[in-house]
Amino acid sequence: DAKTTQPNSMESNEEEPVHLPCNHSTISGTDYIHWYRQLPSQGPEYVIHGLTSNVNNRMASLAIAEDRKSSTLILHRATLRDAAVYYCILIGGSNYKLTFGKGTLLTVNP
Amino acid sequence: AAGVIQSPRHLIKEKRETATLKCYPIPRHDTVYWYQQGPGQDPQFLISFYEKMQSDKGSIPDRFSAQQFSDYHSELNMSSLELGDSALYFCASIPPGNLGGYTFGSGTRLTVV
């Protein structure tokens, strides 16, 4: 499985934008970039995914580098409810299994 | 909208007992994944099913078995429970064609005493 690298933790203030980076230099052409988040004692929650183009949904935006070796999850206005562990995961080919690595613990300050 | 339903939410068992965890995927989702998350750990893939057949297997102990039934619900059976099996167990489902993201259930918290 192609690996991703994320910072262990990040901190933000409420109502400010948050940019969560992810490096995936060994990504292959068929790998999709998925982002999930997990709040304490809850199941992981799908946030967004993309292949090559930037993507937007009601929760966040995903900016993908032109060479696809990195991506950034953007929360436009962080709220206290966005405090969670964010996972960047590559899924590709016939194997659609999610393999969780070490995500980024996002702390949001009031 | 319907979500992934897991039961029970909490389960307390003694060592060497057996436990059965159930997962009801979103209607028309034909693929189910099971994950185990120990305290302070990231979720670890156990096993998956597609159209009632095992499709992939991860770090699942031989003491554990699972199956997917004709109505697509899945059960994870755990025997000879050990203290180290205490964890949150999540299942997730995805729709046909693997479009979009996984939908996870709220999990079953298993405590082995």
mmCIF file of C-alpha atoms in Angstrom:
data_model
loop_
_atom_site.group_PDB
_atom_site.id
_atom_site.type_symbol
_atom_site.label_atom_id
_atom_site.label_comp_id
_atom_site.label_asym_id
_atom_site.label_seq_id
_atom_site.Cartn_x
_atom_site.Cartn_y
_atom_site.Cartn_z
ATOM 1 C CA ASP A 1 0.000 0.000 0.000
ATOM 2 C CA ALA A 2 1.239 3.466 -0.879
ATOM 3 C CA LYS A 3 2.083 5.373 2.282
ATOM 4 C CA THR A 4 1.115 8.822 3.436
ATOM 5 C CA THR A 5 2.841 11.181 5.826
ATOM 6 C CA GLN A 6 0.966 13.664 7.984
ATOM 7 C CA PRO A 7 1.974 15.908 10.875
ATOM 8 C CA ASN A 8 1.192 14.370 14.239
ATOM 9 C CA SER A 9 -0.789 17.360 15.407
ATOM 10 C CA MET A 10 -1.998 20.790 14.399
ATOM 11 C CA GLU A 11 -3.754 23.578 16.199
ATOM 12 C CA SER A 12 -6.236 26.124 14.965
ATOM 13 C CA ASN A 13 -8.523 28.815 16.273
ATOM 14 C CA GLU A 14 -12.248 28.695 15.917
ATOM 15 C CA GLU A 15 -13.647 30.262 12.721
ATOM 16 C CA GLU A 16 -10.231 30.344 11.065
ATOM 17 C CA PRO A 17 -9.299 28.228 8.033
ATOM 18 C CA VAL A 18 -7.261 25.080 8.574
ATOM 19 C CA HIS A 19 -4.937 23.492 6.045
ATOM 20 C CA LEU A 20 -4.059 19.888 6.811
ATOM 21 C CA PRO A 21 -1.180 18.603 4.659
ATOM 22 C CA CYS A 22 -0.493 15.081 3.460
ATOM 23 C CA ASN A 23 2.512 13.795 1.551
ATOM 24 C CA HIS A 24 2.179 10.742 -0.662
ATOM 25 C CA SER A 25 5.227 10.707 -2.881
ATOM 26 C CA THR A 26 4.784 7.041 -3.904
ATOM 27 C CA ILE A 27 1.226 7.488 -5.115
ATOM 28 C CA SER A 28 0.362 5.546 -8.237
ATOM 29 C CA GLY A 29 -1.740 6.714 -11.139
ATOM 30 C CA THR A 30 -4.833 4.818 -10.032
ATOM 31 C CA ASP A 31 -4.732 5.792 -6.351
ATOM 32 C CA TYR A 32 -7.536 7.931 -5.014
ATOM 33 C CA ILE A 33 -6.789 10.277 -2.120
ATOM 34 C CA HIS A 34 -9.314 9.863 0.672
ATOM 35 C CA TRP A 35 -9.706 11.836 3.874
ATOM 36 C CA TYR A 36 -11.502 10.607 6.955
ATOM 37 C CA ARG A 37 -11.786 12.021 10.430
ATOM 38 C CA GLN A 38 -12.494 10.435 13.757
ATOM 39 C CA LEU A 39 -13.943 12.200 16.745
ATOM 40 C CA PRO A 40 -13.273 10.688 20.184
ATOM 41 C CA SER A 41 -15.107 7.407 20.765
ATOM 42 C CA GLN A 42 -16.840 7.608 17.382
ATOM 43 C CA GLY A 43 -16.436 5.734 14.143
ATOM 44 C CA PRO A 44 -14.366 7.288 11.376
ATOM 45 C CA GLU A 45 -16.282 9.673 9.152
ATOM 46 C CA TYR A 46 -15.738 10.186 5.435
ATOM 47 C CA VAL A 47 -14.744 13.740 4.599
ATOM 48 C CA ILE A 48 -13.765 13.935 0.944
ATOM 49 C CA HIS A 49 -11.825 12.178 -1.791
ATOM 50 C CA GLY A 50 -10.287 12.999 -5.142
ATOM 51 C CA LEU A 51 -8.074 11.685 -7.920
ATOM 52 C CA THR A 52 -6.460 14.571 -9.790
ATOM 53 C CA SER A 53 -8.633 17.663 -9.645
ATOM 54 C CA ASN A 54 -9.424 19.755 -6.602
ATOM 55 C CA VAL A 55 -12.702 18.812 -4.954
ATOM 56 C CA ASN A 56 -15.207 20.676 -2.831
ATOM 57 C CA ASN A 57 -18.088 19.431 -0.726
ATOM 58 C CA ARG A 58 -20.132 20.742 2.171
ATOM 59 C CA MET A 59 -17.538 19.643 4.688
ATOM 60 C CA ALA A 60 -14.225 20.624 3.157
ATOM 61 C CA SER A 61 -12.082 21.199 0.098
ATOM 62 C CA LEU A 62 -9.305 18.977 -1.185
ATOM 63 C CA ALA A 63 -6.413 20.563 -3.015
ATOM 64 C CA ILE A 64 -4.247 18.091 -4.939
ATOM 65 C CA ALA A 65 -0.782 19.034 -6.153
ATOM 66 C CA GLU A 66 -0.206 18.866 -9.877
ATOM 67 C CA ASP A 67 2.243 15.963 -9.490
ATOM 68 C CA ARG A 68 -0.185 14.324 -7.021
ATOM 69 C CA LYS A 69 2.591 13.740 -4.518
ATOM 70 C CA SER A 70 0.859 15.816 -1.897
ATOM 71 C CA SER A 71 -2.564 17.089 -1.005
ATOM 72 C CA THR A 72 -4.154 19.461 1.466
ATOM 73 C CA LEU A 73 -7.472 19.173 3.229
ATOM 74 C CA ILE A 74 -8.963 22.594 3.794
ATOM 75 C CA LEU A 75 -11.541 23.339 6.447
ATOM 76 C CA HIS A 76 -12.726 26.819 5.572
ATOM 77 C CA ARG A 77 -13.923 27.840 9.042
ATOM 78 C CA ALA A 78 -12.927 25.545 11.858
ATOM 79 C CA THR A 79 -15.442 24.897 14.618
ATOM 80 C CA LEU A 80 -14.983 23.147 17.924
ATOM 81 C CA ARG A 81 -16.775 20.157 16.403
ATOM 82 C CA ASP A 82 -13.973 19.801 13.852
ATOM 83 C CA ALA A 83 -11.530 18.747 16.565
ATOM 84 C CA ALA A 84 -10.631 15.201 15.561
ATOM 85 C CA VAL A 85 -7.934 12.953 14.143
ATOM 86 C CA TYR A 86 -7.751 13.429 10.374
ATOM 87 C CA TYR A 87 -6.517 10.576 8.215
ATOM 88 C CA CYS A 88 -5.223 10.856 4.670
ATOM 89 C CA ILE A 89 -5.465 7.456 2.956
ATOM 90 C CA LEU A 90 -4.672 6.248 -0.545
ATOM 91 C CA ILE A 91 -6.921 3.661 -2.144
ATOM 92 C CA GLY A 92 -6.200 2.233 -5.519
ATOM 93 C CA GLY A 93 -6.650 -0.503 -8.029
ATOM 94 C CA SER A 94 -8.811 -3.447 -7.132
ATOM 95 C CA ASN A 95 -8.022 -3.139 -3.447
ATOM 96 C CA TYR A 96 -10.490 -0.714 -1.969
ATOM 97 C CA LYS A 97 -9.452 -1.436 1.609
ATOM 98 C CA LEU A 98 -8.859 1.547 3.910
ATOM 99 C CA THR A 99 -5.545 1.278 5.698
ATOM 100 C CA PHE A 100 -5.270 3.798 8.515
ATOM 101 C CA GLY A 101 -1.880 5.225 9.364
ATOM 102 C CA LYS A 102 -0.981 7.891 11.868
ATOM 103 C CA GLY A 103 -3.290 10.807 11.251
ATOM 104 C CA THR A 104 -3.182 14.412 12.369
ATOM 105 C CA LEU A 105 -4.776 15.357 15.664
ATOM 106 C CA LEU A 106 -6.455 18.707 15.091
ATOM 107 C CA THR A 107 -7.103 20.857 18.128
ATOM 108 C CA VAL A 108 -9.455 23.803 17.719
ATOM 109 C CA ASN A 109 -9.172 26.583 20.260
ATOM 110 C CA PRO A 110 -12.235 28.677 21.155
ATOM 111 C CA ALA B 1 -30.643 8.736 5.848
ATOM 112 C CA ALA B 2 -30.012 5.192 6.976
ATOM 113 C CA GLY B 3 -26.629 4.549 8.505
ATOM 114 C CA VAL B 4 -24.557 1.519 9.374
ATOM 115 C CA ILE B 5 -26.005 -0.097 12.467
ATOM 116 C CA GLN B 6 -23.872 -2.055 14.897
ATOM 117 C CA SER B 7 -25.026 -4.045 17.867
ATOM 118 C CA PRO B 8 -24.517 -4.220 20.696
ATOM 119 C CA ARG B 9 -23.012 -0.819 21.485
ATOM 120 C CA HIS B 10 -21.265 -2.140 24.561
ATOM 121 C CA LEU B 11 -20.334 -5.666 25.555
ATOM 122 C CA ILE B 12 -18.577 -6.990 28.613
ATOM 123 C CA LYS B 13 -17.246 -10.535 28.533
ATOM 124 C CA GLU B 14 -14.970 -12.627 30.667
ATOM 125 C CA LYS B 15 -11.779 -14.205 29.454
ATOM 126 C CA ARG B 16 -12.280 -17.352 27.400
ATOM 127 C CA GLU B 17 -15.891 -16.479 26.643
ATOM 128 C CA THR B 18 -17.282 -15.903 23.161
ATOM 129 C CA ALA B 19 -18.806 -12.796 21.662
ATOM 130 C CA THR B 20 -20.788 -12.026 18.539
ATOM 131 C CA LEU B 21 -20.854 -8.557 17.040
ATOM 132 C CA LYS B 22 -23.384 -7.626 14.399
ATOM 133 C CA CYS B 23 -23.256 -5.113 11.578
ATOM 134 C CA TYR B 24 -26.138 -3.985 9.382
ATOM 135 C CA PRO B 25 -24.865 -2.054 6.352
ATOM 136 C CA ILE B 26 -26.661 0.711 4.565
ATOM 137 C CA PRO B 27 -29.371 -0.768 2.317
ATOM 138 C CA ARG B 28 -28.022 -1.843 -1.079
ATOM 139 C CA HIS B 29 -24.420 -1.676 0.137
ATOM 140 C CA ASP B 30 -22.895 -5.019 -0.754
ATOM 141 C CA THR B 31 -19.451 -4.695 0.845
ATOM 142 C CA VAL B 32 -18.696 -4.755 4.559
ATOM 143 C CA TYR B 33 -15.396 -4.121 6.331
ATOM 144 C CA TRP B 34 -14.508 -4.850 9.949
ATOM 145 C CA TYR B 35 -11.940 -2.861 11.917
ATOM 146 C CA GLN B 36 -10.495 -3.166 15.413
ATOM 147 C CA GLN B 37 -9.276 -0.127 17.324
ATOM 148 C CA GLY B 38 -7.410 -0.663 20.567
ATOM 149 C CA PRO B 39 -6.994 2.091 23.172
ATOM 150 C CA GLY B 40 -4.915 4.919 21.727
ATOM 151 C CA GLN B 41 -4.447 3.037 18.466
ATOM 152 C CA ASP B 42 -5.511 3.658 14.889
ATOM 153 C CA PRO B 43 -8.177 1.403 13.353
ATOM 154 C CA GLN B 44 -6.769 -1.891 12.068
ATOM 155 C CA PHE B 45 -8.412 -3.796 9.243
ATOM 156 C CA LEU B 46 -9.657 -7.258 10.166
ATOM 157 C CA ILE B 47 -11.697 -8.681 7.307
ATOM 158 C CA SER B 48 -14.039 -7.711 4.499
ATOM 159 C CA PHE B 49 -16.891 -9.262 2.557
ATOM 160 C CA TYR B 50 -18.272 -8.581 -0.879
ATOM 161 C CA GLU B 51 -21.510 -10.204 -2.002
ATOM 162 C CA LYS B 52 -21.385 -12.638 0.937
ATOM 163 C CA MET B 53 -17.896 -13.859 0.110
ATOM 164 C CA GLN B 54 -14.745 -12.979 2.017
ATOM 165 C CA SER B 55 -12.880 -10.481 -0.123
ATOM 166 C CA ASP B 56 -9.846 -9.601 1.975
ATOM 167 C CA LYS B 57 -8.277 -10.513 5.261
ATOM 168 C CA GLY B 58 -6.093 -8.489 7.557
ATOM 169 C CA SER B 59 -4.627 -9.102 10.973
ATOM 170 C CA ILE B 60 -7.541 -11.128 12.252
ATOM 171 C CA PRO B 61 -6.733 -13.770 14.883
ATOM 172 C CA ASP B 62 -7.650 -17.375 14.133
ATOM 173 C CA ARG B 63 -9.989 -17.202 17.135
ATOM 174 C CA PHE B 64 -12.126 -14.760 15.195
ATOM 175 C CA SER B 65 -14.401 -15.608 12.298
ATOM 176 C CA ALA B 66 -16.911 -13.623 10.333
ATOM 177 C CA GLN B 67 -19.499 -14.012 7.648
ATOM 178 C CA GLN B 68 -21.907 -12.010 5.569
ATOM 179 C CA PHE B 69 -25.470 -13.193 5.225
ATOM 180 C CA SER B 70 -27.967 -13.098 2.365
ATOM 181 C CA ASP B 71 -29.400 -9.808 3.628
ATOM 182 C CA TYR B 72 -25.827 -8.413 3.631
ATOM 183 C CA HIS B 73 -25.580 -8.033 7.358
ATOM 184 C CA SER B 74 -22.370 -9.363 8.841
ATOM 185 C CA GLU B 75 -21.381 -10.968 12.116
ATOM 186 C CA LEU B 76 -17.975 -11.109 13.749
ATOM 187 C CA ASN B 77 -17.594 -14.098 16.046
ATOM 188 C CA MET B 78 -14.870 -14.003 18.644
ATOM 189 C CA SER B 79 -13.975 -17.025 20.742
ATOM 190 C CA SER B 80 -11.584 -17.678 23.622
ATOM 191 C CA LEU B 81 -11.566 -13.986 24.390
ATOM 192 C CA GLU B 82 -8.399 -12.472 25.776
ATOM 193 C CA LEU B 83 -7.850 -9.245 27.686
ATOM 194 C CA GLY B 84 -6.094 -7.842 24.608
ATOM 195 C CA ASP B 85 -9.275 -8.175 22.573
ATOM 196 C CA SER B 86 -10.737 -5.250 24.490
ATOM 197 C CA ALA B 87 -11.242 -2.625 21.830
ATOM 198 C CA LEU B 88 -13.687 -0.727 19.710
ATOM 199 C CA TYR B 89 -14.891 -2.741 16.751
ATOM 200 C CA PHE B 90 -16.178 -0.833 13.757
ATOM 201 C CA CYS B 91 -17.812 -2.023 10.626
ATOM 202 C CA ALA B 92 -18.197 -0.002 7.477
ATOM 203 C CA SER B 93 -20.025 -0.433 4.217
ATOM 204 C CA ILE B 94 -19.626 0.926 0.719
ATOM 205 C CA PRO B 95 -22.073 0.853 -2.178
ATOM 206 C CA PRO B 96 -21.767 -1.242 -5.331
ATOM 207 C CA GLY B 97 -19.033 -0.029 -7.641
ATOM 208 C CA ASN B 98 -16.929 1.264 -4.754
ATOM 209 C CA LEU B 99 -18.112 4.804 -5.356
ATOM 210 C CA GLY B 100 -17.528 7.423 -2.720
ATOM 211 C CA GLY B 101 -16.423 6.878 0.805
ATOM 212 C CA TYR B 102 -16.934 4.307 3.486
ATOM 213 C CA THR B 103 -19.747 4.766 5.958
ATOM 214 C CA PHE B 104 -18.789 3.566 9.403
ATOM 215 C CA GLY B 105 -21.023 2.460 12.220
ATOM 216 C CA SER B 106 -20.765 3.833 15.728
ATOM 217 C CA GLY B 107 -18.890 0.751 16.841
ATOM 218 C CA THR B 108 -19.137 -1.900 19.529
ATOM 219 C CA ARG B 109 -17.006 -1.381 22.593
ATOM 220 C CA LEU B 110 -15.888 -4.800 23.808
ATOM 221 C CA THR B 111 -14.418 -5.081 27.271
ATOM 222 C CA VAL B 112 -12.887 -8.379 28.313
ATOM 223 C CA VAL B 113 -12.424 -8.796 32.050
#
